DNA sequence: ATGTCCTGAAGTTCAGGA
C-alpha cells in the first residue's frame, strides 16, 4: 500500500495541480493538509472521479485536512482528543487532524497532521503549537497501546536537526527551529515511532518545503518538515519512501512536495 | 532568507497567515 502526505496550500486554488499529481503518482491513500476550505467547498466529486473515498475536516480560510483512499475508510476521527490548555483560539478548535482506518486486506490506520506553525515565537501562537504537540503526544501514546500498524503523517512544522535545513542559521529565530519545538518532535519519536525517511536511508538535503519567497526553490533553500512517523507494526511492513521533489516544479506548485511511503500489503 | 501566494471582507486593495 502506498500512502502519500502532502500540504497542498489550498486544494481549490491548486486543484489541477493536485489532480495531475494524484493521477500520475496514483497513491492508494493521500493525506492532504491546508485544504483551506469548509467541507462543503471541498472538490469531492473531482477526487472521487479518480477513484478515491473522501473524508474531510475542513475550516474556512485556514488549515483543514483530508484523507483520500481507494480502500474503504472507517473509524474516522476529526480533531485530536484533549482540551487546548493554552487558551489560544479558545472559541473554535482549528481543523488540523483527521484519522481513519484504511480497510485494506491488511488494514493501516492513518493520522493526517497539520501542526501549528507557531510564529512568531513568544506569542500565544507558539504556546498553542507546543500545547498541540502535547495533545498529539498523548494521542500517539494511546494509539501505540493498540499495537496496530499506523502512520502519523503530515506537516509537523519542525526542523528536527540542522541537517534538515539547507541554511540552518536562517531559521534560528523561527518557531520551526526552536529547541522546544525540536524537543517536542523528538519526544514524540521517542515513544517508539520510526521516521520513514530514516528507515529508507534518505540523505541529508531531502527537503519537503521551499518558500515561495526569495528564490528559495531556485537556490534549494529548503527544509524537511513533512514526515511519516510509523508505529512498530507499520515499520515492520516498511518497504520504501519517496519524496516527490519534482512536484515543486509543477505549474502552480504548492510550497510543499508529497512524501510517499510503501508498506507491504 | 524575505525576491510570494492564498483567503475573505471590502468594494479592484488590504490584512492576516504562512
Coordinates of C-alpha atoms (C1' of nucleotides) in Angstrom, one line a residue:
Chain A
X1 CA 0.0 0.0 0.0
X2 CA 1.3 3.4 -1.0
X3 CA 0.4 6.3 1.4
X4 CA 1.2 9.9 0.5
X5 CA 1.2 13.1 2.6
X6 CA 1.1 16.5 1.0
X7 CA 0.5 20.0 2.2
X8 CA -1.3 21.4 -0.8
X9 CA -1.7 25.1 0.3
X10 CA -5.4 25.4 -0.8
X11 CA -7.0 22.4 -2.6
X12 CA -9.2 24.7 -4.7
X13 CA -6.6 27.2 -5.8
X14 CA -4.4 24.2 -6.8
X15 CA -7.0 21.6 -8.0
X16 CA -5.4 21.0 -11.5
X17 CA -2.0 20.5 -9.9
X18 CA -3.4 18.2 -7.2
X19 CA -5.3 16.1 -9.7
X20 CA -2.4 15.8 -12.1
X21 CA -0.1 14.6 -9.3
X22 CA -2.6 12.1 -7.9
X23 CA -3.3 10.7 -11.4
X24 CA 0.5 10.3 -12.1
X25 CA 1.6 9.0 -8.7
X26 CA -1.6 7.1 -8.0
X27 CA -1.1 6.6 -4.3
X28 CA -3.7 4.3 -2.6
X29 CA -4.0 6.8 0.2
X30 CA -3.4 10.5 0.2
X31 CA -3.4 12.8 3.3
X32 CA -3.8 16.4 2.4
X33 CA -3.1 19.4 4.6
X34 CA -4.0 23.1 4.4
X35 CA -7.1 22.4 2.2
X36 CA -8.2 25.9 3.2
X37 CA -11.9 25.3 2.8
X38 CA -15.0 24.1 4.6
X39 CA -16.2 20.6 3.9
X40 CA -19.0 21.8 1.6
X41 CA -16.4 23.5 -0.7
X42 CA -14.0 20.5 -0.9
X43 CA -13.8 19.3 -4.5
X44 CA -15.1 15.9 -3.6
X45 CA -16.5 14.9 -7.0
X46 CA -13.2 15.6 -8.8
X47 CA -11.3 13.4 -6.4
X48 CA -14.0 10.7 -6.3
X49 CA -13.6 10.7 -10.1
X50 CA -10.0 9.4 -9.5
X51 CA -11.4 6.5 -7.5
X52 CA -10.9 7.9 -4.0
X53 CA -13.2 7.7 -1.0
X54 CA -13.0 11.1 0.7
X55 CA -13.1 12.2 4.4
X56 CA -12.6 15.9 5.3
X57 CA -12.2 18.0 8.3
X58 CA -12.3 21.5 6.8
X59 CA -12.2 25.1 8.1
X60 CA -12.9 28.4 6.5
X61 CA -9.8 30.2 5.0
X62 CA -7.2 28.4 7.1
X63 CA -5.9 24.9 7.9
X64 CA -8.2 22.0 7.0
X65 CA -7.2 18.3 6.4
X66 CA -8.5 15.4 4.3
X67 CA -7.9 11.7 3.7
X68 CA -8.4 10.2 0.3
X69 CA -8.4 6.4 0.0
X70 CA -9.0 3.9 -2.8
X71 CA -9.9 1.4 0.0
X72 CA -12.9 2.0 2.2
X73 CA -12.4 4.2 5.3
X74 CA -13.8 3.6 8.7
X75 CA -13.4 4.7 12.3
X76 CA -12.9 8.4 11.3
X77 CA -11.8 10.8 14.0
X78 CA -11.9 14.6 13.4
X79 CA -9.7 16.6 15.7
X80 CA -7.3 15.4 18.5
X81 CA -8.7 14.4 21.9
X82 CA -8.0 16.7 24.7
X83 CA -8.5 20.4 25.6
X84 CA -6.2 23.1 24.3
X85 CA -4.7 24.4 27.6
X86 CA -3.0 27.4 26.1
X87 CA -6.2 29.4 25.8
X88 CA -5.4 30.5 22.2
X89 CA -8.3 30.3 19.8
X90 CA -10.5 29.1 22.7
X91 CA -13.6 29.9 20.8
X92 CA -13.1 27.4 18.0
X93 CA -10.9 24.4 17.5
X94 CA -8.7 24.6 14.5
X95 CA -9.1 21.8 11.9
X96 CA -5.6 20.2 12.0
X97 CA -6.2 16.5 12.5
X98 CA -8.1 13.7 10.8
X99 CA -7.6 10.0 11.2
X100 CA -9.2 6.9 9.7
X101 CA -8.7 3.2 9.4
X102 CA -7.9 2.1 5.9
X103 CA -9.8 -1.1 5.2
X104 CA -7.3 -2.9 3.0
X105 CA -6.9 -6.6 3.3
X106 CA -4.1 -5.7 5.8
X107 CA -5.5 -2.6 7.4
X108 CA -3.5 0.5 8.3
X109 CA -4.5 3.4 10.5
X110 CA -3.6 6.8 9.1
X111 CA -3.4 10.1 11.0
X112 CA -3.2 13.3 8.9
X113 CA -1.5 16.1 10.8
X114 CA -1.2 19.8 10.2
X115 CA 0.8 21.1 13.1
X116 CA 0.5 24.8 14.0
X117 CA 3.3 26.9 12.6
X118 CA 3.8 28.8 15.9
X119 CA 5.3 32.0 14.6
X120 CA 6.1 34.5 16.0
X121 CA 8.0 32.9 18.9
X122 CA 6.9 34.2 22.3
X123 CA 3.3 34.7 21.4
X124 CA 0.1 32.7 22.2
X125 CA 0.6 31.1 18.7
X126 CA 3.9 29.5 19.9
X127 CA 2.2 28.3 23.1
X128 CA -0.6 26.8 21.0
X129 CA 1.9 24.9 18.9
X130 CA 3.5 23.4 22.0
X131 CA 0.2 22.5 23.5
X132 CA -0.9 20.9 20.3
X133 CA 2.3 18.8 20.3
X134 CA 1.4 17.7 23.8
X135 CA -2.0 16.6 22.7
X136 CA -0.6 14.7 19.7
X137 CA 1.9 13.0 22.0
X138 CA -0.9 11.8 24.3
X139 CA -2.9 10.5 21.3
X140 CA 0.1 8.8 19.8
X141 CA 0.7 7.0 23.1
X142 CA -2.9 5.8 23.2
X143 CA -2.6 4.6 19.6
X144 CA 0.6 2.7 20.3
X145 CA -1.1 0.8 23.1
X146 CA -3.4 -0.7 20.4
X147 CA -0.3 -2.4 18.8
X148 CA -1.6 -1.7 15.3
X149 CA 0.1 -0.6 12.1
X150 CA -0.3 3.2 11.7
X151 CA 1.4 6.2 10.2
X152 CA 1.1 9.7 11.7
X153 CA 2.0 11.8 8.6
X154 CA 1.8 15.4 7.6
X155 CA 3.3 18.8 8.1
X156 CA 4.9 18.8 11.5
X157 CA 6.2 22.4 11.2
X158 CA 9.5 21.5 12.8
X159 CA 13.1 21.3 11.5
X160 CA 14.3 18.4 13.7
X161 CA 18.0 18.8 13.1
X162 CA 20.4 21.2 11.4
X163 CA 20.7 18.7 8.6
X164 CA 17.1 19.2 7.8
X165 CA 17.7 22.7 6.5
X166 CA 20.0 23.9 3.8
X167 CA 20.8 27.0 5.8
X168 CA 20.0 26.3 9.5
X169 CA 21.4 29.7 10.6
X170 CA 18.5 31.4 8.7
X171 CA 16.0 29.6 11.0
X172 CA 17.4 30.3 14.5
X173 CA 14.6 32.8 15.4
X174 CA 11.8 30.8 13.7
X175 CA 9.2 28.7 15.6
X176 CA 10.1 25.7 13.4
X177 CA 13.7 25.5 14.8
X178 CA 13.2 26.4 18.4
X179 CA 14.6 24.0 21.0
X180 CA 11.1 23.5 22.4
X181 CA 9.6 22.5 19.0
X182 CA 12.5 20.2 18.3
X183 CA 12.2 18.6 21.7
X184 CA 8.5 18.0 21.3
X185 CA 9.1 16.2 18.0
X186 CA 12.0 14.2 19.5
X187 CA 9.8 13.2 22.4
X188 CA 7.1 12.0 20.0
X189 CA 9.6 9.9 18.2
X190 CA 10.9 8.5 21.5
X191 CA 7.5 7.0 22.2
X192 CA 8.7 4.4 19.7
X193 CA 7.8 5.8 16.3
X194 CA 10.1 5.4 13.3
X195 CA 10.8 8.2 10.8
X196 CA 10.2 6.7 7.3
X197 CA 12.9 9.0 5.9
X198 CA 15.4 7.4 8.2
X199 CA 14.2 3.8 7.6
X200 CA 14.6 4.5 3.8
X201 CA 18.0 5.9 4.2
X202 CA 17.2 9.3 2.7
X203 CA 20.3 11.5 2.6
X204 CA 20.6 15.0 4.2
X205 CA 19.1 17.6 1.8
X206 CA 15.9 15.6 1.1
X207 CA 13.8 18.6 1.7
X208 CA 10.0 18.8 1.5
X209 CA 9.4 22.6 1.6
X210 CA 10.8 25.6 -0.2
X211 CA 9.3 29.1 0.5
X212 CA 7.8 30.9 -2.4
X213 CA 9.9 34.0 -1.5
X214 CA 13.5 35.0 -2.2
X215 CA 14.1 32.3 -4.8
X216 CA 14.2 29.6 -2.1
X217 CA 13.4 26.9 -4.6
X218 CA 15.9 28.0 -7.3
X219 CA 18.6 28.2 -4.6
X220 CA 17.5 25.0 -2.9
X221 CA 17.0 26.8 0.4
X222 CA 14.7 24.0 1.6
X223 CA 13.7 22.4 4.8
X224 CA 12.5 18.9 5.7
X225 CA 9.3 19.4 7.8
X226 CA 6.9 16.7 6.3
X227 CA 7.2 13.3 7.9
X228 CA 5.7 9.8 8.2
X229 CA 6.1 8.5 11.7
X230 CA 5.4 4.8 11.8
X231 CA 4.3 2.5 14.6
X232 CA 6.5 -0.6 15.1
X233 CA 3.8 -2.7 13.4
X234 CA 3.9 -0.3 10.3
X235 CA 7.7 -0.1 10.4
X236 CA 7.7 -3.9 10.1
X237 CA 5.9 -3.5 6.8
X238 CA 8.0 -0.6 5.5
X239 CA 9.3 -1.0 2.0
X240 CA 10.3 2.4 0.7
X241 CA 9.9 6.1 0.9
X242 CA 9.9 8.7 -1.9
X243 CA 10.0 12.5 -1.7
X244 CA 8.5 13.9 -4.9
X245 CA 10.8 16.8 -5.4
X246 CA 9.6 17.2 -9.0
X247 CA 6.2 18.4 -7.7
X248 CA 7.8 21.7 -6.7
X249 CA 8.4 22.4 -10.4
X250 CA 4.8 21.8 -11.5
X251 CA 2.6 24.6 -12.7
X252 CA 1.1 26.5 -9.7
X253 CA 3.0 24.4 -7.2
X254 CA 2.4 24.0 -3.5
X255 CA 5.3 25.2 -1.4
X256 CA 5.5 21.6 0.0
X257 CA 6.1 18.4 -2.0
X258 CA 4.5 15.0 -1.4
X259 CA 6.2 12.2 0.6
X260 CA 5.1 8.7 -0.3
X261 CA 5.7 5.5 1.7
X262 CA 5.1 2.0 0.6
X263 CA 4.0 -0.6 3.1
X264 CA 3.9 -4.3 2.4
X265 CA 0.4 -5.5 1.5
Chain B
dA1 C1' 16.1 34.2 3.9
dT2 C1' 12.2 37.7 2.9
dG3 C1' 12.5 38.4 -4.0
dT4 C1' 5.3 35.1 -2.7
dC5 C1' 0.9 33.1 -2.5
dC6 C1' -3.7 32.3 -0.6
dT7 C1' -8.3 33.7 1.6
dG8 C1' -12.1 36.7 2.6
dA9 C1' -14.0 41.0 3.5
dA10 C1' -14.3 45.1 1.4
dG11 C1' -15.6 47.0 -2.6
dT12 C1' -10.4 46.2 -7.6
dT13 C1' -7.0 46.7 -2.3
dC14 C1' -5.6 45.1 2.1
dA15 C1' -4.9 42.4 6.4
dG16 C1' -3.5 38.2 8.2
dG17 C1' -1.4 33.8 7.9
dA18 C1' 2.3 31.1 6.4

